[in-house]
Short mmCIF file of C-alpha atoms in Angstrom, two decimals:
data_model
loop_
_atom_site.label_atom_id
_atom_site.label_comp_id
_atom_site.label_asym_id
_atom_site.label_seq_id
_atom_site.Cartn_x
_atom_site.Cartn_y
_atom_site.Cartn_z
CA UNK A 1 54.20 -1.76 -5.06
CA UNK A 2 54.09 -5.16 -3.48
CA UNK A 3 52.40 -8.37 -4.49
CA UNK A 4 50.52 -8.09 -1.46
CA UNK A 5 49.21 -4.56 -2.21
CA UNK A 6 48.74 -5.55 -6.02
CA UNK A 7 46.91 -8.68 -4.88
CA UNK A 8 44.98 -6.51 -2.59
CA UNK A 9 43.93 -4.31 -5.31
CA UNK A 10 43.14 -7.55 -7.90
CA UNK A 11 40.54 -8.56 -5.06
CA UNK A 12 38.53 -5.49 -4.40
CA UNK A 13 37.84 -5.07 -8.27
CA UNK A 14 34.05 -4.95 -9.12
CA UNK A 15 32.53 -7.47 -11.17
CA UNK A 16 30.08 -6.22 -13.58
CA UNK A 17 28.31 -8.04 -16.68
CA UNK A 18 28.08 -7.19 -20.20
CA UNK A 19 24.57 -7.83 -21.35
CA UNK A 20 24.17 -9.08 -24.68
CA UNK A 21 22.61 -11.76 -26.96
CA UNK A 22 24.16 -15.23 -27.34
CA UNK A 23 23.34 -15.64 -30.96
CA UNK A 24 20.68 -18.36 -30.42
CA UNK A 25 19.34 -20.25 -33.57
CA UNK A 26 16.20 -18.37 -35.08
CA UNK A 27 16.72 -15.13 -33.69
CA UNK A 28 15.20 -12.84 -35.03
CA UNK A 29 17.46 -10.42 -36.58
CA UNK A 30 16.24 -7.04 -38.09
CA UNK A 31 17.19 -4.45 -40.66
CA UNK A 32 15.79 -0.76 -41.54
CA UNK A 33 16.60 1.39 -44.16
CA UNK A 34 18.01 3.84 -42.49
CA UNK A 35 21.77 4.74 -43.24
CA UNK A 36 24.27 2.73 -41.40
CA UNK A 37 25.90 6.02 -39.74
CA UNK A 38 22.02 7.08 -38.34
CA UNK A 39 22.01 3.63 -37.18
CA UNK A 40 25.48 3.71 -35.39
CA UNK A 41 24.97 7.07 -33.71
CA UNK A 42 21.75 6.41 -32.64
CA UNK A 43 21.27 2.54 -31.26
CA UNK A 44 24.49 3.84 -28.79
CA UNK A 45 23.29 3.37 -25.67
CA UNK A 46 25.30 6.29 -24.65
CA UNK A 47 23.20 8.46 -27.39
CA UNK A 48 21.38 11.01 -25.53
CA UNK A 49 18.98 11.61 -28.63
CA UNK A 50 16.23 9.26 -29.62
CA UNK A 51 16.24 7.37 -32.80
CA UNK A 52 13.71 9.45 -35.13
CA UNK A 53 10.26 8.43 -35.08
CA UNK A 54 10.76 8.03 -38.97
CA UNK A 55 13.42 5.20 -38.47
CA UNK A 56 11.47 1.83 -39.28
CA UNK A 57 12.54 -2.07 -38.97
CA UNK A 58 11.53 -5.11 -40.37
CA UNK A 59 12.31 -8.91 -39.87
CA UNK A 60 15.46 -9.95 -42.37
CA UNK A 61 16.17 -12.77 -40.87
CA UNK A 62 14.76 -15.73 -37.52
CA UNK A 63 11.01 -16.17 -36.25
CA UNK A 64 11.98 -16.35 -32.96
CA UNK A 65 11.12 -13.62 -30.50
CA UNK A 66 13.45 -14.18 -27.78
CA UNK A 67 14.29 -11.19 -24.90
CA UNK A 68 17.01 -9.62 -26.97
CA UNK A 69 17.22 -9.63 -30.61
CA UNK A 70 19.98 -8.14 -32.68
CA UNK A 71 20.17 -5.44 -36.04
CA UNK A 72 21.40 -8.43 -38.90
CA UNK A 73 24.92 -8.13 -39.55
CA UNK A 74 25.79 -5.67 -37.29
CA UNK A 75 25.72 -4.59 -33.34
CA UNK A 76 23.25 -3.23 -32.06
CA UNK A 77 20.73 -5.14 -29.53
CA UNK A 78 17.05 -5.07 -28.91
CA UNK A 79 15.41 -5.72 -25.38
CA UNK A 80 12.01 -7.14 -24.85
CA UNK A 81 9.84 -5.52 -22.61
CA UNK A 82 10.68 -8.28 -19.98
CA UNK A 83 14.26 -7.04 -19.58
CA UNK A 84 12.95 -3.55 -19.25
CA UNK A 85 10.85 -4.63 -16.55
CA UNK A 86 13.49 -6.33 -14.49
CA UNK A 87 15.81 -3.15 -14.87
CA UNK A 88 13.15 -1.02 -13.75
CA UNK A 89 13.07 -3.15 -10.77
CA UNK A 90 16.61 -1.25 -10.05
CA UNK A 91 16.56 2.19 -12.16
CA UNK A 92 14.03 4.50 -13.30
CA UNK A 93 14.07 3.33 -16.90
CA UNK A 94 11.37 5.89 -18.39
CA UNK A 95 14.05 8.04 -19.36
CA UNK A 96 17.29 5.35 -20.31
CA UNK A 97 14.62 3.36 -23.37
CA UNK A 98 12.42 3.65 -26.09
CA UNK A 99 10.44 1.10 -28.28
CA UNK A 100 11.08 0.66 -31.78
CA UNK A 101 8.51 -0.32 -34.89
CA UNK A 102 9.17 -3.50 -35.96
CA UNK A 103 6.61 -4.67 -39.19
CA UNK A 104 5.51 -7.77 -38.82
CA UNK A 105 6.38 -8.61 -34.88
CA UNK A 106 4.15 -8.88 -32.17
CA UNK A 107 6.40 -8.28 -29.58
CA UNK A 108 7.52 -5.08 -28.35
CA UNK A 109 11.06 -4.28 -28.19
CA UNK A 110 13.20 -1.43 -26.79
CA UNK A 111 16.46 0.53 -27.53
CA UNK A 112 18.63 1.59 -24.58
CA UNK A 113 19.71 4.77 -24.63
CA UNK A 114 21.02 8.11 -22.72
CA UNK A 115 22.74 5.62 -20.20
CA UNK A 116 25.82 6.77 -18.16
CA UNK A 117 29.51 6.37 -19.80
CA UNK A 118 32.80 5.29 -18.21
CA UNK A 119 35.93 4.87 -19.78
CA UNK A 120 37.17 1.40 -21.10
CA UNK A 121 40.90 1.56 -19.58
CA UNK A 122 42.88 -1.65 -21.60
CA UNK A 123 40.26 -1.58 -24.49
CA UNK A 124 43.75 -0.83 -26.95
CA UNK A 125 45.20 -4.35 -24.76
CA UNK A 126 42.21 -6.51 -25.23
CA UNK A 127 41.31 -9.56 -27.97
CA UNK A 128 38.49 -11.11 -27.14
CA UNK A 129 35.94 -10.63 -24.04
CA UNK A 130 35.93 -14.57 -23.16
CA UNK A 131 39.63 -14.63 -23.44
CA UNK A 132 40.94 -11.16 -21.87
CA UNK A 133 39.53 -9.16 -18.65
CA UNK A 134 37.60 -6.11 -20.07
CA UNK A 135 37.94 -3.46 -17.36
CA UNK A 136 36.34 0.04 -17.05
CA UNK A 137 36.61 3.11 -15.02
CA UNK A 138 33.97 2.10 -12.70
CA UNK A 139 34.41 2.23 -8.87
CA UNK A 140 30.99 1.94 -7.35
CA UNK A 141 29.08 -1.68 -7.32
CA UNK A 142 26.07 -0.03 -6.93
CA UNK A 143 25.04 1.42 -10.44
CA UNK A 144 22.77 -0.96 -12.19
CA UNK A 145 23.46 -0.03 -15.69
CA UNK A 146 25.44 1.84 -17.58
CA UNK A 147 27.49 2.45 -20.99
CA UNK A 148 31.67 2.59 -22.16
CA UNK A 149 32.94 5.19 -24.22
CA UNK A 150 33.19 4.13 -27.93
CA UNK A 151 32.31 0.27 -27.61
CA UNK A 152 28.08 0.43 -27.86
CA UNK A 153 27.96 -2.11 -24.49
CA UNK A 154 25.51 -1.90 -22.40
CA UNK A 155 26.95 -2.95 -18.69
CA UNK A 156 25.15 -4.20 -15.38
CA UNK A 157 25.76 -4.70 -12.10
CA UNK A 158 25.83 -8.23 -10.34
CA UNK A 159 22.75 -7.84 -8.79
CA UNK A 160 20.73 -6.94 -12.35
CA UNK A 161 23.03 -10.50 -13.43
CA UNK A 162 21.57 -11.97 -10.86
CA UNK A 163 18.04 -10.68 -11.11
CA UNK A 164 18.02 -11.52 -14.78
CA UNK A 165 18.81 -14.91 -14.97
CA UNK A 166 15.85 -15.26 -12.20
CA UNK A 167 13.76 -14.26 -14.54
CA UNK A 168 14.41 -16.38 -17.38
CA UNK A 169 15.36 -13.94 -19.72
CA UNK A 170 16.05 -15.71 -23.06
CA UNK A 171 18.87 -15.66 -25.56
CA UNK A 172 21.03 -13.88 -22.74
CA UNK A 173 24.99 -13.32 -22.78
CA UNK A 174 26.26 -12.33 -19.74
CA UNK A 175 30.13 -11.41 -19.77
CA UNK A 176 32.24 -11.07 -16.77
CA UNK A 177 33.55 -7.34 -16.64
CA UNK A 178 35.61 -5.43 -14.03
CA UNK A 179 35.95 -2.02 -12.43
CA UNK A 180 38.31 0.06 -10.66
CA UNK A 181 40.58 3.24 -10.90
CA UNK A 182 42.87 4.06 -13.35
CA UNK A 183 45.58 4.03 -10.68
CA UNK A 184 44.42 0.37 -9.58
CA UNK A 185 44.19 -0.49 -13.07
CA UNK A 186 48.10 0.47 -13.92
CA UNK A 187 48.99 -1.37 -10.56
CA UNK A 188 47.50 -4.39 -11.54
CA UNK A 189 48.68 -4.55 -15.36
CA UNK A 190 51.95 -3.83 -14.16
CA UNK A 191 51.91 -6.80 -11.71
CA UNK A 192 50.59 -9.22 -14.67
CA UNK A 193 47.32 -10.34 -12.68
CA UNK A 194 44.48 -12.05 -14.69
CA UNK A 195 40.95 -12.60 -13.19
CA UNK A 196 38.94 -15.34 -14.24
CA UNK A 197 35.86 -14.09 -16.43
CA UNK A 198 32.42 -15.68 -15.71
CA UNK A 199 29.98 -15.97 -18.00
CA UNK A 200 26.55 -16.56 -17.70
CA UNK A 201 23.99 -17.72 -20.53
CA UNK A 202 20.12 -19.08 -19.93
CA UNK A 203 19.56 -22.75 -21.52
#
């Protein structure tokens, strides 16, 4: 293959955003007493089950109730009904989240769940998402949201990126990702091309 094919292929690769928190100062963070595996298999967003209705949180650490809050010390993320709203603006979301009892907070907040998976092709190649390109199996720009096998990241097109940020959404992370084929993918890691990664955070 060329450098003119490969360079080709480098340019037609899909951008797509990892949403997450940015670890903003007073966050709250929560905990439950549920084990850690129930927690793990559960708060995937490529779970197809629902956390049990037994499953209950409370406030370990932050006052703050920004759009996305995070389980303390671990992974998982929690999305304010403002971020469901804005994805519903681009999916049918009645079936993809479900809220969560939090003691002691006002705000209602939602786990994302049952969301389509793709394979994470150079996830074995890859340190850190601001330093190396994270890309998936993905081929079509058009799917708003969806989840990678194994890695509990919920992914979103440009356009939810862009719709996101328009609304405000606080205490956003939003990491520069990349799709294509596998074949494109071997092309371009055997010609040593590196995109830039973008990433976009609210003030």
């Amino acid at each position: 293959m060329n450098s003119v094919a490969e360079f080709r292929i480098y340019k037609n690769m899909i951008s797509f955003f990892r949403l997450a928190h940015r670890f903003k100062r007073g966050m709250i963070e929560i905990i439950s007493d549920a084990p850690d595996d129930i927690l793990d298999k559960y708060l995937d967003p490529t779970q197809t089950e629902k956390l049990p209705e037994s499953v209950k949180f409370k406030v370990a650490a932050g006052k703050k109730e920004y759009d996305i809050i995070r389980h303390h010390q671990n992974w998982q993320a929690f999305y304010s009904q403002r971020i469901i709203d804005v994805l519903s603006s681009f999916v049918d979301m009645s079936d993809k989240c479900y809220p969560v009892n939090i003691d002691g907070v006002d705000k209602r907040y939602y786990v994302i769940y049952n969301l389509e998976t793709y394979p994470f092709w150079n996830k074995d190649e890859t340190v850190s998402m601001r330093d190396d390109p994270y890309i998936f199996g993905v081929q079509d720009k058009s799917i708003p949201i969806f989840g990678i096998d194994d890695t509990g990241y919920v992914i979103v097109s440009e356009s939810v990126k862009d719709a996101l940020l328009k609304s405000k959404i606080s205490n956003i992370n939003l990491n520069e990702t990349f799709g294509c084929s596998l074949e494109e993918y071997k092309i371009i890691k055997d010609g040593n091309f590196t995109p830039d990664i973008h990433i976009y955070e609210d003030k």
